[in-house]
Coordinates of C-alpha atoms in Angstrom, one line a residue:
Chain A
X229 CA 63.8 60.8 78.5
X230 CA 65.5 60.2 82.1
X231 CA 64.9 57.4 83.6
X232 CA 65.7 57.1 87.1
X233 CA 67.6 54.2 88.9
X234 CA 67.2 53.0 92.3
X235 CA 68.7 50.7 95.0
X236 CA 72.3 50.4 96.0
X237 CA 71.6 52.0 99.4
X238 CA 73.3 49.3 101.5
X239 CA 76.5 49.9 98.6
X240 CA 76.6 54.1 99.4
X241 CA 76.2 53.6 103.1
X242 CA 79.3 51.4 103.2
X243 CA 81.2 53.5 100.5
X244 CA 80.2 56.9 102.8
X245 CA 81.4 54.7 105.9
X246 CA 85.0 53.8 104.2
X247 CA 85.4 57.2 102.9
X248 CA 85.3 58.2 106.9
X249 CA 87.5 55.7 107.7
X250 CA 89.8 56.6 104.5
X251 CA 89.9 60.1 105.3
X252 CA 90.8 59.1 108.7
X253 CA 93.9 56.8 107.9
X254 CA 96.1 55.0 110.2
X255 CA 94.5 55.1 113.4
X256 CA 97.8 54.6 115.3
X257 CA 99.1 58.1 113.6
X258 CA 97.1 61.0 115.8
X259 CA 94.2 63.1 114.1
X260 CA 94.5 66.5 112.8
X261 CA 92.5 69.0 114.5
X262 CA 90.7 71.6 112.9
X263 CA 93.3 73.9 114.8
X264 CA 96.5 72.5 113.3
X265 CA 95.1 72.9 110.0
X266 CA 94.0 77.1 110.6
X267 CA 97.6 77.0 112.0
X268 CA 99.6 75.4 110.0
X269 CA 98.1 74.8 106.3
X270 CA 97.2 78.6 106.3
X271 CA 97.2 78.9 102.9
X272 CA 95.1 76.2 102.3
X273 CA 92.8 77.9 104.4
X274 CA 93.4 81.2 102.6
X275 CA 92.4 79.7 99.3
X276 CA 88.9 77.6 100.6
X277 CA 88.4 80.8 102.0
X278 CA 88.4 83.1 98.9
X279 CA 86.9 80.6 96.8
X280 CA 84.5 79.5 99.1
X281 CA 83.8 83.2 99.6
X282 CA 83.4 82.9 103.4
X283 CA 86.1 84.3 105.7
X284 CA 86.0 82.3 108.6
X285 CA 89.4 80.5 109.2
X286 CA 88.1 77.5 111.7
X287 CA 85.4 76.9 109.0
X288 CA 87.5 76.5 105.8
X289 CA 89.8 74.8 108.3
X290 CA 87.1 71.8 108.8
X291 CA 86.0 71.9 105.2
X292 CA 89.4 71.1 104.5
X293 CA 89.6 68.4 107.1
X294 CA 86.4 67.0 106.0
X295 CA 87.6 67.0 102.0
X296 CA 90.6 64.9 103.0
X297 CA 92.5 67.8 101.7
X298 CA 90.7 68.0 97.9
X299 CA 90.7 71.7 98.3
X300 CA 87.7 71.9 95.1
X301 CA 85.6 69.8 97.1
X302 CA 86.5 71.8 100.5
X303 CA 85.0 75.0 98.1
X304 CA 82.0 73.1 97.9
X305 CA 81.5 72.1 101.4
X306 CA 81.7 76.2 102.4
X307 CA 79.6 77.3 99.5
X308 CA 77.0 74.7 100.7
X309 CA 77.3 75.8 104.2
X310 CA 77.0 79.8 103.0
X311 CA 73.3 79.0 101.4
X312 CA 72.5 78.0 105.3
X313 CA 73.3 81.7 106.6
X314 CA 71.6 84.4 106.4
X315 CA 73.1 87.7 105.1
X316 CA 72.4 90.7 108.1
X317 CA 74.5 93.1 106.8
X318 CA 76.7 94.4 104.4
X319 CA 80.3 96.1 104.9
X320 CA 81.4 99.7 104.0
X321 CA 84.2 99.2 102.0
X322 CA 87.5 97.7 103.6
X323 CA 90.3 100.6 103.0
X324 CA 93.7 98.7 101.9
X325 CA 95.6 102.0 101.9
X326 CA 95.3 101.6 105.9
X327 CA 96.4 98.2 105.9
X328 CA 98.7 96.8 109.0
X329 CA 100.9 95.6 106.3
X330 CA 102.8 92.7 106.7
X331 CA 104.4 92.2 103.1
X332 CA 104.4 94.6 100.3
X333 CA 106.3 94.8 97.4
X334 CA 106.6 96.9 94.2
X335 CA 108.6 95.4 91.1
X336 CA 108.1 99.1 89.2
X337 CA 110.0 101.3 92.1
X338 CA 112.8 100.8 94.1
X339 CA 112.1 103.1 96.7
X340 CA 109.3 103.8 98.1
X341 CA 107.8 105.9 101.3
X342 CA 107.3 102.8 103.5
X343 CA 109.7 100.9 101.7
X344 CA 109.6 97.1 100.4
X345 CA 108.6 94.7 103.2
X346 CA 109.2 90.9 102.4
X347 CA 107.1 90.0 105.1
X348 CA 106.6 85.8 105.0
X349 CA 107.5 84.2 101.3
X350 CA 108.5 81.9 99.3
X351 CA 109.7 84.1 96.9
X352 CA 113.8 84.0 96.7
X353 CA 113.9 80.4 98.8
X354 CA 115.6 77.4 96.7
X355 CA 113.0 75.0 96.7
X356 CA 115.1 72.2 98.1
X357 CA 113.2 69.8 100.4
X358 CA 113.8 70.2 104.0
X359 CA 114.3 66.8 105.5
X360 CA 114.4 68.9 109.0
X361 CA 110.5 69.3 108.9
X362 CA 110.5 65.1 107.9
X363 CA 112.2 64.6 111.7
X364 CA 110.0 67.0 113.4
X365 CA 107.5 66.2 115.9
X366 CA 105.3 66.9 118.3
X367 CA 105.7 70.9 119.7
X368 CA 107.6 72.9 116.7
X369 CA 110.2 75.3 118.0
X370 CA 110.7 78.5 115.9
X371 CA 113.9 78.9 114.4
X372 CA 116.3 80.3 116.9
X373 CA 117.9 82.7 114.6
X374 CA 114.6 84.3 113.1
X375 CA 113.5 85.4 117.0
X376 CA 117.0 86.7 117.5
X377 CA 117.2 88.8 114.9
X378 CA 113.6 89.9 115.3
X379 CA 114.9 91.1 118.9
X380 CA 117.5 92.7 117.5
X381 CA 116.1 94.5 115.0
X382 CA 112.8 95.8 116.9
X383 CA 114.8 96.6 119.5
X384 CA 116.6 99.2 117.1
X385 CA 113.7 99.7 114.5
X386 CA 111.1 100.2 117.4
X387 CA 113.3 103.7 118.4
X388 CA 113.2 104.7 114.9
X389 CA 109.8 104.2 114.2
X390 CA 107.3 103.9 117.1
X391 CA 104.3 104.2 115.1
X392 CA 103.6 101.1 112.7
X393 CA 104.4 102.8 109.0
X394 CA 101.4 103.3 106.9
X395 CA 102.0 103.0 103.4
X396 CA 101.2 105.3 100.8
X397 CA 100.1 103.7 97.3
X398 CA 102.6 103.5 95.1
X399 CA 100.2 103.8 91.7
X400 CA 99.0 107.2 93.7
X401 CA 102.4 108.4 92.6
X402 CA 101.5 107.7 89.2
X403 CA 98.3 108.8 89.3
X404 CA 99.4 112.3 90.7
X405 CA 101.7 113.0 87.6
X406 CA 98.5 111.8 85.5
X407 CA 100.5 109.0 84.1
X408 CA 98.0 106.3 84.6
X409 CA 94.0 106.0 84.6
X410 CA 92.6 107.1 87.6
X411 CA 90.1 104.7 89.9
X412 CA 87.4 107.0 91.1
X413 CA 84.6 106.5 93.1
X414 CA 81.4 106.9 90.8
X415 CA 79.4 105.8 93.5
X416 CA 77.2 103.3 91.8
X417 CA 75.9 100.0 93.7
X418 CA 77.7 97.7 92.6
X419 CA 76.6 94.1 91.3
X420 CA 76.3 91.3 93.3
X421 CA 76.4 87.9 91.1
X422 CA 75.4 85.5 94.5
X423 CA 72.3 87.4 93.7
X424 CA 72.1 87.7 90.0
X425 CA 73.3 85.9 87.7
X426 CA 75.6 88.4 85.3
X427 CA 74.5 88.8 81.6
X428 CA 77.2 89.5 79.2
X429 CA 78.5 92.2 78.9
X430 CA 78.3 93.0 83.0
X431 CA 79.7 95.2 85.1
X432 CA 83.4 95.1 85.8
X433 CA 82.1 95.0 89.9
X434 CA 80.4 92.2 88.8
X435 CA 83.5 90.6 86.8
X436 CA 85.8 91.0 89.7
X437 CA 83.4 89.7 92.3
X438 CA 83.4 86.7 89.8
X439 CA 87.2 86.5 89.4
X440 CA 87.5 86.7 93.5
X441 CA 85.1 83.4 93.7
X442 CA 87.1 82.1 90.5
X443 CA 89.6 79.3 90.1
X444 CA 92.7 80.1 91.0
X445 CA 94.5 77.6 88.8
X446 CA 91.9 78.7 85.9
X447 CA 92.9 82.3 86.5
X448 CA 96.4 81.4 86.5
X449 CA 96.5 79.7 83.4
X450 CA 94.7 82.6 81.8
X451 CA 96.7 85.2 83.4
X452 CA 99.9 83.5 81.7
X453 CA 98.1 83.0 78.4
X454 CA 98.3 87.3 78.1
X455 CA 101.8 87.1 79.2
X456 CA 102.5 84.9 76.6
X457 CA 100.8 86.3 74.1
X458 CA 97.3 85.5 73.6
X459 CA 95.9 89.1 74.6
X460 CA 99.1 90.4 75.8
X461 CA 98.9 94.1 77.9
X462 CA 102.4 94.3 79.0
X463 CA 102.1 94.1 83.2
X464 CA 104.0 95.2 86.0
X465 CA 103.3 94.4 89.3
X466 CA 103.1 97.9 90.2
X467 CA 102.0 96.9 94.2
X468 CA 102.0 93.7 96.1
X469 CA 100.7 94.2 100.0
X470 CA 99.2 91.6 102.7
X471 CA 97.6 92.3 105.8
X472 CA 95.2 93.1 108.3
X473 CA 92.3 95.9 107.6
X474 CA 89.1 96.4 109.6
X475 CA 85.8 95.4 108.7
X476 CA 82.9 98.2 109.8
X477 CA 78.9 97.6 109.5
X478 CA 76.3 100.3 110.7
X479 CA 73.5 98.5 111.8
X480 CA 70.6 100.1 110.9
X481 CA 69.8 99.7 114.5
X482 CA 72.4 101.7 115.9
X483 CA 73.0 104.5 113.2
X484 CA 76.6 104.6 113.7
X485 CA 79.5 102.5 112.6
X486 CA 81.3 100.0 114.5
X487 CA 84.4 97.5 113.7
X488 CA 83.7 93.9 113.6
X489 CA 86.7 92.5 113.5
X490 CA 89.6 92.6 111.1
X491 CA 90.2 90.3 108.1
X492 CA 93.4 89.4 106.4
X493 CA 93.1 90.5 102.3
X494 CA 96.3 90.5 99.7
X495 CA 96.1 93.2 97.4
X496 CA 98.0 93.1 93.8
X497 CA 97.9 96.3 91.4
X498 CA 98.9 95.7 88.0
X499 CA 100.6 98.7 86.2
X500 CA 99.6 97.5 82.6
X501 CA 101.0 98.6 79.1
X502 CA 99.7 102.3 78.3
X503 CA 96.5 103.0 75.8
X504 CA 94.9 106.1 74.2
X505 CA 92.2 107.2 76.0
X506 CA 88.7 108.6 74.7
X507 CA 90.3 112.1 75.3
X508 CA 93.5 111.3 73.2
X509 CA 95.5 111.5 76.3
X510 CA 98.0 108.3 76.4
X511 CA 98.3 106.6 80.3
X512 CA 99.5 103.5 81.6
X513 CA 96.4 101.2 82.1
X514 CA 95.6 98.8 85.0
X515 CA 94.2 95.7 86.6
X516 CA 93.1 94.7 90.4
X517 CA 93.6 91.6 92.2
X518 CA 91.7 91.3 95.3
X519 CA 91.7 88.2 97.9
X520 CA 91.2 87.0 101.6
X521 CA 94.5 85.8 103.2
X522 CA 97.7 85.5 101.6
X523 CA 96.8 85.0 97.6
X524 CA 99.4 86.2 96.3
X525 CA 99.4 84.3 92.9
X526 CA 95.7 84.5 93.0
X527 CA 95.7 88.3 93.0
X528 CA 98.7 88.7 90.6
X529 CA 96.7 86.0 88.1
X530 CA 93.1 88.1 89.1
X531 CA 95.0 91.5 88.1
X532 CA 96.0 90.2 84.8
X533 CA 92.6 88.7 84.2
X534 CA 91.2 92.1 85.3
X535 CA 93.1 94.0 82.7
X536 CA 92.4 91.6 80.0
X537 CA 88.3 91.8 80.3
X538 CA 88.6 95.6 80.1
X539 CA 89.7 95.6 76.3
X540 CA 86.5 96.8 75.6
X541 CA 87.1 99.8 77.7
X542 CA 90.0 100.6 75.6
X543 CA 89.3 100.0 72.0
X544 CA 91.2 96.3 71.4
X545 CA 90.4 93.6 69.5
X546 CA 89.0 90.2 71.6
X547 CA 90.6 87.7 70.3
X548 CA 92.1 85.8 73.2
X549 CA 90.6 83.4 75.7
X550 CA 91.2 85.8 78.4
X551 CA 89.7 89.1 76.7
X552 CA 86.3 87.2 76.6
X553 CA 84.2 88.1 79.3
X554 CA 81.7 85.4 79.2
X555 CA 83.5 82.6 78.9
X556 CA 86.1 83.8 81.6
X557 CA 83.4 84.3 83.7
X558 CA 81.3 81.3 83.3
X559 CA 83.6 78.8 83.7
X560 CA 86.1 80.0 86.4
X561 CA 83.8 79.0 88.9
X562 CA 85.2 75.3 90.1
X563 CA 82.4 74.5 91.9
X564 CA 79.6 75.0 88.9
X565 CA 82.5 73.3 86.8
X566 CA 83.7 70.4 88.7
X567 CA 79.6 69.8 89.1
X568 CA 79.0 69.7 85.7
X569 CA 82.0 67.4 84.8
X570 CA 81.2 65.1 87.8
X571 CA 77.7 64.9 86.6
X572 CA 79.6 62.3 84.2
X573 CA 79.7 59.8 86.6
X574 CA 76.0 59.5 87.5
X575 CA 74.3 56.6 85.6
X576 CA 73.2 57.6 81.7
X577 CA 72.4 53.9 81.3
X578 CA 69.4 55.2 79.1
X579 CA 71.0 58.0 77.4
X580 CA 73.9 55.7 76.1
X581 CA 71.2 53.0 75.3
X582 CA 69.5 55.1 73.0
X583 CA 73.1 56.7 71.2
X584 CA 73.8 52.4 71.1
X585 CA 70.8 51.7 69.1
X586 CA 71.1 55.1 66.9
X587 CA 74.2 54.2 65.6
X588 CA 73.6 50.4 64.8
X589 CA 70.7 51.5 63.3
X590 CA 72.2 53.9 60.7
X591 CA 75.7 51.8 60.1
X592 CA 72.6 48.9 59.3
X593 CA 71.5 51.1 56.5
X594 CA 74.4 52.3 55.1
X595 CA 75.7 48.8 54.6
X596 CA 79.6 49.5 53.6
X597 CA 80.3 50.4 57.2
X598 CA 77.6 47.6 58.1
X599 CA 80.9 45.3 59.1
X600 CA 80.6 44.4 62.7
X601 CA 83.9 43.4 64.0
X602 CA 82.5 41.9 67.7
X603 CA 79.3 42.5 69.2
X604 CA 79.0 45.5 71.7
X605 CA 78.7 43.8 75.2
X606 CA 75.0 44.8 76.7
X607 CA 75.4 43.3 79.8
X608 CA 74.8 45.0 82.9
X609 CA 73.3 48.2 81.4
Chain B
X258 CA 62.2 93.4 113.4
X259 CA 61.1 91.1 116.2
X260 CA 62.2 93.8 118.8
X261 CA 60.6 97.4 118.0
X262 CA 62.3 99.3 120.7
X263 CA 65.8 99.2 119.6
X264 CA 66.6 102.8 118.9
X265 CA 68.2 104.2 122.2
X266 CA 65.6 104.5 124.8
X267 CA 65.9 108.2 126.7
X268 CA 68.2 107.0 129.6
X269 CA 70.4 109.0 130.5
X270 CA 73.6 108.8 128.6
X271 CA 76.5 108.6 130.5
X272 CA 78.9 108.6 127.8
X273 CA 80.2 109.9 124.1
X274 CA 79.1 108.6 120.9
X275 CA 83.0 108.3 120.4
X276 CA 83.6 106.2 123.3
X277 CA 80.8 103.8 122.6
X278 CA 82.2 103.0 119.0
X279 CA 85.8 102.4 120.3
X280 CA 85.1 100.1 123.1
X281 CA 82.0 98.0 120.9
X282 CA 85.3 97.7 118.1
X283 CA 87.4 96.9 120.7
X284 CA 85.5 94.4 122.4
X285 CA 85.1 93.1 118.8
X286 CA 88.4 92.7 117.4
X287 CA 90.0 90.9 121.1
X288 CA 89.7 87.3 121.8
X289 CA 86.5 86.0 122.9
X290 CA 88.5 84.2 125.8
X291 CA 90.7 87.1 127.1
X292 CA 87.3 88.9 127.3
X293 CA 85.8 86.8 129.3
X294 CA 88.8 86.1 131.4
X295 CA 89.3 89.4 132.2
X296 CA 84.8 90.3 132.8
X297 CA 84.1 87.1 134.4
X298 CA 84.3 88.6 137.7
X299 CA 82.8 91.9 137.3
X300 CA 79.3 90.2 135.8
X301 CA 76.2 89.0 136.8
X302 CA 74.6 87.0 134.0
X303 CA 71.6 86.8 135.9
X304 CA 71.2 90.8 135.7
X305 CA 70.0 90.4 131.7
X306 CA 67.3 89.7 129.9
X307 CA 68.2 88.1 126.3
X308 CA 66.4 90.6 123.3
X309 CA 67.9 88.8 120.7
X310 CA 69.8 85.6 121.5
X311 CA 73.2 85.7 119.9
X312 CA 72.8 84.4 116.2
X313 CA 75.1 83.7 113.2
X314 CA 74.9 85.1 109.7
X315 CA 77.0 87.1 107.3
X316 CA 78.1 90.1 106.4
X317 CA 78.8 91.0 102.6
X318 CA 83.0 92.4 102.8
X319 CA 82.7 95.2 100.2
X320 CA 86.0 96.4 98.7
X321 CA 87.2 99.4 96.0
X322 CA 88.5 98.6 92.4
X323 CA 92.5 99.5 92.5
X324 CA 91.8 100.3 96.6
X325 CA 90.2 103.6 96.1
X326 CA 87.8 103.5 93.1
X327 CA 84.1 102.2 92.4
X328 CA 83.0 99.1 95.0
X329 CA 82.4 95.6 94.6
X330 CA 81.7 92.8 96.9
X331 CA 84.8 91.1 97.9
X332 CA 82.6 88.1 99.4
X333 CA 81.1 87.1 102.5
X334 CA 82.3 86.9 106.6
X335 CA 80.6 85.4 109.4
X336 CA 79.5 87.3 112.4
X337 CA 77.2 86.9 115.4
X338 CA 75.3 89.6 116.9
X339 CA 73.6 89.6 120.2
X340 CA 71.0 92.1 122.1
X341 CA 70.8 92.6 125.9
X342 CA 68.9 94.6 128.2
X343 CA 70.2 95.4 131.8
X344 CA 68.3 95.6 134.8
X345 CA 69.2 99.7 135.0
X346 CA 67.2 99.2 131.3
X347 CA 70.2 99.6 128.9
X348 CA 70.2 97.7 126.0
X349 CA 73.8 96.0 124.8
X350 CA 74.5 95.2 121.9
X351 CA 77.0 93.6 120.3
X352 CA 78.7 92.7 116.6
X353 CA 81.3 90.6 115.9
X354 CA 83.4 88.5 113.5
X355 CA 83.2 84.7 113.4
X356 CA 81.0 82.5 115.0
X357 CA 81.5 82.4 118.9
X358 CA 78.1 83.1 120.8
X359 CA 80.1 83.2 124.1
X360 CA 81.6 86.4 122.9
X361 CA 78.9 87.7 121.5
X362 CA 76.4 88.0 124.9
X363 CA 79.6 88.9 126.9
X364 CA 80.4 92.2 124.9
X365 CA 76.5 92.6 125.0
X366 CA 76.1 92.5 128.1
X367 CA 79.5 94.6 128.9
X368 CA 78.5 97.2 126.2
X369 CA 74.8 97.8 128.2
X370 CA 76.6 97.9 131.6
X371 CA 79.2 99.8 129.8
X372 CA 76.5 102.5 129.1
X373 CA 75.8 102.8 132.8
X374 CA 77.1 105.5 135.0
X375 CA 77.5 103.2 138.1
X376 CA 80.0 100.7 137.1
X377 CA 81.0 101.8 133.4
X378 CA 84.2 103.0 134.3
X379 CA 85.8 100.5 136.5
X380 CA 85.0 97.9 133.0
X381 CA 86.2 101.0 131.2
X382 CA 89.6 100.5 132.9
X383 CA 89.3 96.8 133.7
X384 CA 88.4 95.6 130.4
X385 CA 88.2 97.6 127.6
X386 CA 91.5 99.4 128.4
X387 CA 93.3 96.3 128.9
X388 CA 91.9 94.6 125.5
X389 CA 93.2 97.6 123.7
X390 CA 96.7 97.6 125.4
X391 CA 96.8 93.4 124.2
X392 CA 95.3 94.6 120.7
X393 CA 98.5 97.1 120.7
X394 CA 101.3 94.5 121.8
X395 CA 99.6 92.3 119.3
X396 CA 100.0 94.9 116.5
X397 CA 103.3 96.0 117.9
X398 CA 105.2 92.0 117.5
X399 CA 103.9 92.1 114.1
X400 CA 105.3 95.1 113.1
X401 CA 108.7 94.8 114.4
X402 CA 108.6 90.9 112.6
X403 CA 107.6 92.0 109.4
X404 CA 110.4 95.2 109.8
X405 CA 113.2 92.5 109.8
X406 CA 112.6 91.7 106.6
X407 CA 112.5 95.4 105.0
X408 CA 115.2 95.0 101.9
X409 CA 116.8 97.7 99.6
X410 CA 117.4 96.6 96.3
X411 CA 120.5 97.7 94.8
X412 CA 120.2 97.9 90.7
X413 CA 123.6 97.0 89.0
X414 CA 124.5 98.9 86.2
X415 CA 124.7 96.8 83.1
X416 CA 127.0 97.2 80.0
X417 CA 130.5 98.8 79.6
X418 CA 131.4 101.9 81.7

């Protein structure tokens, strides 16, 4: 039976008012503004963003202000805000193959049409701490030699190639020589789990819209448990690309399509270990990471997942964490998780009372373990 | 629908279907503030009635398995949209990401005059060409940062030779 508990008002008012003033700090330091997170803790934003399943920069900006930076309760604050909005419409499909790219990689070919763009990354810096940022303040000045050498080079690049490259897909070139499984179009509707709720086994639209809204640090985990062997399919990280694609509606309204804006998405294709297919025919295999901003370890960790929950698809045996669709899928979600675990901390005054007495009761009958060493404090329950 | 009328009334249409498209994307994807810096002057709010105030509310991104395959829903955008109607009876409307209702009932109210033979080209050249000419150099500094950092690997040949 639960039994409710009241009072403490005067108690959560004064904890909610020094949270504010927490959050706030040292009033002699300056605030953050909303801005100067968007700006500069983008990836933060990149991450409430996914996983809060709203883009809207200044938005997972403020949640992220609001959270005093606890990015799993900055999730919340979005997906709380989303249940206020209504949904007017619904995209055609963003096309990543027309990407303005500004980073994209391949660790299966060396040269590519387009070529490898490093674009912004952390990847091959030293991880020393820089004790320039520590004496910083106030208006930052971009490094002098990155702006040089951007003149430089676009001053010579820009004569070479006036039109910004598009990029072909590098897995296309796979595809062509029928080397790996194809992704085709089979034109279905796909699932939509903010809708329903997916019931095992679902759709692998609805597993990936899942793995999008999923922890990344769950994901991640998982996504190394195959590398290391607990459902291991042999990856390469085929393509890596970030950048800016358009976002079209057709209002029903109008009848014709029309760009809303553009939205920044990193995209990570997984080249997995090759299978025999229903037809005997033996291809590489693969696995799709999909996220808003630059997600880089989210979308490698999502293409790993990805390719894990398709074992059924190619005849292999579940017996890892990560080849199990339901329970990847219903607890990746850190919002339904960190709710359930928090839940802990509300009052089960009543529910422990009644485990109490239960166990006094049988160690009474069974008198050998009848031996009490100090009575259990009651106080205060 | 709280306003029946909105298919395209028979006024006469002073433009192409293409046209339209391009400068309502246009007019979308640009700054809310360069657009009204560079309208401000060429406007008279008075001049429309509101149809459908500008409001916020999502849009579901969709997005294709490996880029090109079957679709799933990638997750959710905001966007406000906005419906005008100018004194010459054109209706502007208007669709675009985030949440700034300033920018919404300006590219409204631009897209009905837009649709006007009287003063749709001088916004034509005034606004919409200079949005897309920003949108360009904006596109243009990316490219030539992100080209500084193109790389060729080199693969060293292992063992004796």
């Amino acid at each position: 039976m639960y039994v409710a508990v009241k009072g403490g008002e005067q108690a959560i008012t004064n904890a909610h008012q020094l949270l504010a003033k927490r959050r706030r700090g040292d009033t002699s330091v300056a605030a953050l503004s909303v801005k100067q997170i968007s700006e500069q803790l983008s990836l933060a934003v990149d991450r409430v963003m996914t996983e809060g399943s709203i883009y809207d920069r200044e938005l997972a900006a403020l949640a992220i202000k609001q959270s005093a930076g606890d990015l799993v309760e900055a999730i919340f604050l979005l997906r709380a805000y989303r249940t206020t909005l209504s949904r007017f419409y619904t995209s055609e499909p963003i096309n990543t193959t027309q990407m303005q790219v500004e980073r994209r990689i391949s660790a299966t070919f060396k040269d590519l049409p387009g070529g490898q763009v490093l674009g912004s990354t952390f990847d091959y810096t030293h991880r020393l701490l820089d004790f320039k940022l520590l004496a910083e303040d106030g208006i930052a000045t971009p490094s002098a030699s990155v702006a040089a050498t951007t003149e430089q080079t676009s001053a010579s690049e820009q004569a070479s190639e006036p039109e910004p490259e598009k990029m072909t897909r590098v897995l296309k070139m796979l595809e062509r020589e029928g080397l790996l499984v194809e992704e085709t179009d089979d034109d279905s509707t796909p699932a939509d789990v903010t809708q329903d709720p997916p019931t095992y086994p679902c759709d692998r639209s609805a597993r990936l819209q899942s793995l999008v809204r999923g922890d990344e640090g769950f994901l991640l985990a998982l996504g190394y448990s195959t590398q290391r062997g607990y459902g291991r399919n042999h990856p390469f990280a085929g393509e890596i690309r970030t950048g800016e694609v358009d976002v079209a509606i057709t209002p029903d309204e109008l009848g014709f399509s029309i760009d809303i804006g553009t939205i920044q998405v990193t995209e990570c294709e997984m080249i997995n270990g090759f299978s025999k297919l229903e037809d005997n025919d033996v291809k590489f295999t693969r696995g799709y990471g999909l996220a808003f901003g630059q997600s880089e370890r989210k979308t490698l960790s999502m293409g790993l997942v990805d390719r894990a929950l398709q074992a059924e698809r190619y005849d292999e045996e579940r017996i890892s964490p990560a080849q199990q669709e339901e329970f990847v899928l219903s607890h990746c979600d850190n919002v339904e998780a960190s709710g359930f675990v928090s839940h802990l901390k509300l009052p089960h005054y009543v529910d422990f009372q009644a485990e109490l007495e239960l166990l006094r009761r049988l160690r009474k009958e069974n008198p050998t373990s009848a031996k009490p060493v100090t009575p259990v404090q009651e106080k205060g329950e | 629908m709280e306003h029946t009328p909105l298919k395209e009334r028979s006024n006469t249409v002073n433009y192409q279907l293409n046209d339209r498209q391009r400068w309502m994307s246009v007019m979308a994807k640009s700054s809310g503030e360069l657009l009204h810096n560079l309208s401000d002057s060429l406007i008279d709010t008075a001049q429309f009635e509101t149809i459908r105030a500008p409001e916020v509310g999502l849009t579901q991104v969709r997005a294709r398995m490996g880029g090109t395959g079957s679709q799933f829903n990638l997750g959710d955008m905001t966007i406000t949209r906005c419906v005008v109607r100018s004194i010459a009876g054109h209706y502007g409307y208007s669709y675009i990401a985030g949440r700034n209702k300033a920018h919404a009932l300006r590219a409204a109210e631009l897209d009905a005059l837009l649709q006007s033979s009287n003063n749709g080209s001088t916004i034509r050249q005034q606004v919409i060409e200079l949005l897309e000419e920003q949108l360009m150099r904006e596109q243009q500094q990316k490219t030539a940062e992100t080209s500084t950092t193109k790389v060729n690997f080199f693969t060293l040949v292992r063992g004796e030779d």
